[in-house]
JSON list of C-alpha atoms in Angstrom, two decimals:
[
{"chain": "A", "resi": 122, "resn": "UNK", "atom": "CA", "xyz": [14.22, 39.94, -10.28]},
{"chain": "A", "resi": 123, "resn": "UNK", "atom": "CA", "xyz": [10.64, 41.12, -11.47]},
{"chain": "A", "resi": 124, "resn": "UNK", "atom": "CA", "xyz": [7.60, 38.65, -11.22]},
{"chain": "A", "resi": 125, "resn": "UNK", "atom": "CA", "xyz": [6.47, 38.12, -14.70]},
{"chain": "A", "resi": 126, "resn": "UNK", "atom": "CA", "xyz": [4.18, 35.38, -16.02]},
{"chain": "A", "resi": 127, "resn": "UNK", "atom": "CA", "xyz": [5.38, 34.16, -18.65]},
{"chain": "A", "resi": 128, "resn": "UNK", "atom": "CA", "xyz": [8.28, 33.04, -16.11]},
{"chain": "A", "resi": 129, "resn": "UNK", "atom": "CA", "xyz": [5.77, 31.56, -14.30]},
{"chain": "A", "resi": 130, "resn": "UNK", "atom": "CA", "xyz": [4.35, 30.24, -17.34]},
{"chain": "A", "resi": 131, "resn": "UNK", "atom": "CA", "xyz": [7.69, 28.79, -18.63]},
{"chain": "A", "resi": 132, "resn": "UNK", "atom": "CA", "xyz": [7.95, 26.75, -15.12]},
{"chain": "A", "resi": 133, "resn": "UNK", "atom": "CA", "xyz": [4.61, 25.11, -14.97]},
{"chain": "A", "resi": 134, "resn": "UNK", "atom": "CA", "xyz": [5.44, 23.61, -18.88]},
{"chain": "A", "resi": 135, "resn": "UNK", "atom": "CA", "xyz": [8.57, 22.70, -17.25]},
{"chain": "A", "resi": 136, "resn": "UNK", "atom": "CA", "xyz": [6.72, 20.72, -14.31]},
{"chain": "A", "resi": 137, "resn": "UNK", "atom": "CA", "xyz": [4.09, 19.65, -16.90]},
{"chain": "A", "resi": 138, "resn": "UNK", "atom": "CA", "xyz": [6.77, 18.35, -20.00]},
{"chain": "A", "resi": 139, "resn": "UNK", "atom": "CA", "xyz": [7.25, 14.60, -17.45]},
{"chain": "A", "resi": 140, "resn": "UNK", "atom": "CA", "xyz": [3.86, 12.29, -18.83]},
{"chain": "A", "resi": 141, "resn": "UNK", "atom": "CA", "xyz": [4.14, 10.32, -15.27]},
{"chain": "A", "resi": 142, "resn": "UNK", "atom": "CA", "xyz": [2.70, 14.01, -13.70]},
{"chain": "A", "resi": 143, "resn": "UNK", "atom": "CA", "xyz": [0.40, 14.57, -16.48]},
{"chain": "A", "resi": 144, "resn": "UNK", "atom": "CA", "xyz": [-1.26, 10.81, -15.59]},
{"chain": "A", "resi": 145, "resn": "UNK", "atom": "CA", "xyz": [-0.92, 11.52, -11.64]},
{"chain": "A", "resi": 146, "resn": "UNK", "atom": "CA", "xyz": [-2.92, 14.76, -12.26]},
{"chain": "A", "resi": 147, "resn": "UNK", "atom": "CA", "xyz": [-5.39, 13.07, -14.45]},
{"chain": "A", "resi": 148, "resn": "UNK", "atom": "CA", "xyz": [-5.70, 9.99, -11.71]},
{"chain": "A", "resi": 149, "resn": "UNK", "atom": "CA", "xyz": [-6.44, 13.22, -9.52]},
{"chain": "A", "resi": 150, "resn": "UNK", "atom": "CA", "xyz": [-8.94, 14.45, -11.33]},
{"chain": "A", "resi": 151, "resn": "UNK", "atom": "CA", "xyz": [-11.65, 11.96, -9.47]},
{"chain": "A", "resi": 152, "resn": "UNK", "atom": "CA", "xyz": [-11.22, 14.16, -6.95]},
{"chain": "A", "resi": 153, "resn": "UNK", "atom": "CA", "xyz": [-8.19, 13.13, -3.13]},
{"chain": "A", "resi": 154, "resn": "UNK", "atom": "CA", "xyz": [-6.62, 10.19, -4.07]},
{"chain": "A", "resi": 155, "resn": "UNK", "atom": "CA", "xyz": [-4.27, 7.68, -1.91]},
{"chain": "A", "resi": 156, "resn": "UNK", "atom": "CA", "xyz": [-0.32, 7.03, -3.30]},
{"chain": "A", "resi": 157, "resn": "UNK", "atom": "CA", "xyz": [-1.35, 3.33, -3.51]},
{"chain": "A", "resi": 158, "resn": "UNK", "atom": "CA", "xyz": [-4.66, 3.59, -5.91]},
{"chain": "A", "resi": 159, "resn": "UNK", "atom": "CA", "xyz": [-2.34, 6.73, -7.74]},
{"chain": "A", "resi": 160, "resn": "UNK", "atom": "CA", "xyz": [0.61, 3.96, -8.74]},
{"chain": "A", "resi": 161, "resn": "UNK", "atom": "CA", "xyz": [-1.93, 0.97, -9.07]},
{"chain": "A", "resi": 162, "resn": "UNK", "atom": "CA", "xyz": [-3.60, 2.89, -11.31]},
{"chain": "A", "resi": 163, "resn": "UNK", "atom": "CA", "xyz": [-0.86, 4.26, -13.58]},
{"chain": "A", "resi": 164, "resn": "UNK", "atom": "CA", "xyz": [0.73, 0.77, -12.28]},
{"chain": "A", "resi": 165, "resn": "UNK", "atom": "CA", "xyz": [4.21, 2.08, -11.24]},
{"chain": "A", "resi": 166, "resn": "UNK", "atom": "CA", "xyz": [6.14, 2.12, -8.28]},
{"chain": "A", "resi": 167, "resn": "UNK", "atom": "CA", "xyz": [4.85, 3.40, -4.81]},
{"chain": "A", "resi": 168, "resn": "UNK", "atom": "CA", "xyz": [8.04, 5.36, -4.93]},
{"chain": "A", "resi": 169, "resn": "UNK", "atom": "CA", "xyz": [8.33, 6.53, -8.19]},
{"chain": "A", "resi": 170, "resn": "UNK", "atom": "CA", "xyz": [4.67, 8.15, -7.97]},
{"chain": "A", "resi": 171, "resn": "UNK", "atom": "CA", "xyz": [6.16, 9.57, -4.57]},
{"chain": "A", "resi": 172, "resn": "UNK", "atom": "CA", "xyz": [8.74, 11.58, -6.21]},
{"chain": "A", "resi": 173, "resn": "UNK", "atom": "CA", "xyz": [6.69, 12.62, -8.67]},
{"chain": "A", "resi": 174, "resn": "UNK", "atom": "CA", "xyz": [4.35, 13.87, -6.15]},
{"chain": "A", "resi": 175, "resn": "UNK", "atom": "CA", "xyz": [7.39, 15.26, -4.51]},
{"chain": "A", "resi": 176, "resn": "UNK", "atom": "CA", "xyz": [7.46, 17.52, -7.08]},
{"chain": "A", "resi": 177, "resn": "UNK", "atom": "CA", "xyz": [3.93, 18.40, -8.17]},
{"chain": "A", "resi": 178, "resn": "UNK", "atom": "CA", "xyz": [3.84, 19.85, -4.43]},
{"chain": "A", "resi": 179, "resn": "UNK", "atom": "CA", "xyz": [7.05, 21.70, -4.47]},
{"chain": "A", "resi": 180, "resn": "UNK", "atom": "CA", "xyz": [4.68, 23.81, -7.46]},
{"chain": "A", "resi": 181, "resn": "UNK", "atom": "CA", "xyz": [1.69, 23.50, -5.35]},
{"chain": "A", "resi": 182, "resn": "UNK", "atom": "CA", "xyz": [0.06, 21.96, -8.14]},
{"chain": "A", "resi": 183, "resn": "UNK", "atom": "CA", "xyz": [-0.50, 19.43, -5.48]},
{"chain": "A", "resi": 184, "resn": "UNK", "atom": "CA", "xyz": [-1.66, 19.72, -1.44]},
{"chain": "A", "resi": 185, "resn": "UNK", "atom": "CA", "xyz": [-1.67, 17.18, 0.58]},
{"chain": "A", "resi": 186, "resn": "UNK", "atom": "CA", "xyz": [-3.36, 15.55, 3.57]},
{"chain": "A", "resi": 187, "resn": "UNK", "atom": "CA", "xyz": [-2.36, 12.61, 6.26]},
{"chain": "A", "resi": 188, "resn": "UNK", "atom": "CA", "xyz": [-4.03, 9.97, 7.18]},
{"chain": "A", "resi": 189, "resn": "UNK", "atom": "CA", "xyz": [-3.06, 6.98, 9.37]},
{"chain": "A", "resi": 190, "resn": "UNK", "atom": "CA", "xyz": [-0.43, 5.73, 7.04]},
{"chain": "A", "resi": 191, "resn": "UNK", "atom": "CA", "xyz": [-2.03, 6.86, 3.96]},
{"chain": "A", "resi": 192, "resn": "UNK", "atom": "CA", "xyz": [-0.24, 10.03, 2.38]},
{"chain": "A", "resi": 193, "resn": "UNK", "atom": "CA", "xyz": [-3.65, 11.29, -0.28]},
{"chain": "A", "resi": 194, "resn": "UNK", "atom": "CA", "xyz": [-3.31, 13.79, -1.91]},
{"chain": "A", "resi": 195, "resn": "UNK", "atom": "CA", "xyz": [-6.03, 16.37, -4.10]},
{"chain": "A", "resi": 196, "resn": "UNK", "atom": "CA", "xyz": [-5.70, 19.23, -6.71]},
{"chain": "A", "resi": 197, "resn": "UNK", "atom": "CA", "xyz": [-4.73, 22.71, -5.94]},
{"chain": "A", "resi": 198, "resn": "UNK", "atom": "CA", "xyz": [-6.40, 24.32, -8.47]},
{"chain": "A", "resi": 199, "resn": "UNK", "atom": "CA", "xyz": [-8.23, 22.95, -10.46]},
{"chain": "A", "resi": 200, "resn": "UNK", "atom": "CA", "xyz": [-7.69, 25.13, -12.85]},
{"chain": "A", "resi": 201, "resn": "UNK", "atom": "CA", "xyz": [-4.35, 22.85, -13.90]},
{"chain": "A", "resi": 202, "resn": "UNK", "atom": "CA", "xyz": [-7.05, 20.52, -15.85]},
{"chain": "A", "resi": 203, "resn": "UNK", "atom": "CA", "xyz": [-8.09, 23.53, -17.66]},
{"chain": "A", "resi": 204, "resn": "UNK", "atom": "CA", "xyz": [-4.76, 23.34, -19.55]},
{"chain": "A", "resi": 205, "resn": "UNK", "atom": "CA", "xyz": [-4.99, 20.36, -19.35]},
{"chain": "A", "resi": 206, "resn": "UNK", "atom": "CA", "xyz": [-7.35, 19.59, -21.74]},
{"chain": "A", "resi": 207, "resn": "UNK", "atom": "CA", "xyz": [-6.50, 22.77, -23.17]},
{"chain": "A", "resi": 208, "resn": "UNK", "atom": "CA", "xyz": [-3.27, 20.79, -25.05]},
{"chain": "A", "resi": 209, "resn": "UNK", "atom": "CA", "xyz": [-4.83, 17.87, -25.23]},
{"chain": "A", "resi": 210, "resn": "UNK", "atom": "CA", "xyz": [-7.11, 20.05, -28.26]},
{"chain": "A", "resi": 211, "resn": "UNK", "atom": "CA", "xyz": [-3.93, 20.76, -29.68]},
{"chain": "A", "resi": 212, "resn": "UNK", "atom": "CA", "xyz": [-2.85, 17.29, -29.52]},
{"chain": "A", "resi": 213, "resn": "UNK", "atom": "CA", "xyz": [-6.20, 16.30, -31.52]},
{"chain": "A", "resi": 214, "resn": "UNK", "atom": "CA", "xyz": [-5.98, 19.25, -34.05]},
{"chain": "A", "resi": 215, "resn": "UNK", "atom": "CA", "xyz": [-2.42, 18.10, -34.94]},
{"chain": "A", "resi": 216, "resn": "UNK", "atom": "CA", "xyz": [-3.67, 14.82, -35.54]},
{"chain": "A", "resi": 217, "resn": "UNK", "atom": "CA", "xyz": [-6.43, 15.76, -38.07]},
{"chain": "A", "resi": 218, "resn": "UNK", "atom": "CA", "xyz": [-4.50, 18.47, -39.49]},
{"chain": "A", "resi": 219, "resn": "UNK", "atom": "CA", "xyz": [-2.20, 15.40, -39.87]},
{"chain": "A", "resi": 220, "resn": "UNK", "atom": "CA", "xyz": [-5.35, 12.65, -41.80]},
{"chain": "A", "resi": 221, "resn": "UNK", "atom": "CA", "xyz": [-5.58, 15.55, -44.46]},
{"chain": "A", "resi": 222, "resn": "UNK", "atom": "CA", "xyz": [-2.12, 15.17, -45.42]},
{"chain": "A", "resi": 223, "resn": "UNK", "atom": "CA", "xyz": [-2.66, 11.51, -45.26]},
{"chain": "A", "resi": 224, "resn": "UNK", "atom": "CA", "xyz": [-6.01, 11.65, -47.21]},
{"chain": "A", "resi": 225, "resn": "UNK", "atom": "CA", "xyz": [-4.93, 14.13, -49.39]},
{"chain": "A", "resi": 226, "resn": "UNK", "atom": "CA", "xyz": [-1.32, 11.25, -50.80]},
{"chain": "A", "resi": 227, "resn": "UNK", "atom": "CA", "xyz": [-4.45, 9.23, -51.76]}
]
């Protein structure tokens, strides 16, 4: 199969379809973070964070660095934040449309 951007995009959106993965990426907006920090920030178990980070790493969205007993993660390509920001913009536009529709019902 030849490489087609549409397949890459579909795979990217598949990876981003998990809310925990999106929350992890949002935590990494602040820069490199440990699994423990991310787990505390998201208020979920560190093993669940590690599992989702493994998926993100397998798709080259994050990189890891080990220091002693700790593993630190960072975003490989900050352009992924543009994708997340665009999705948030679409969501906000949808809310505006819903609000306007509700106001017309008054």
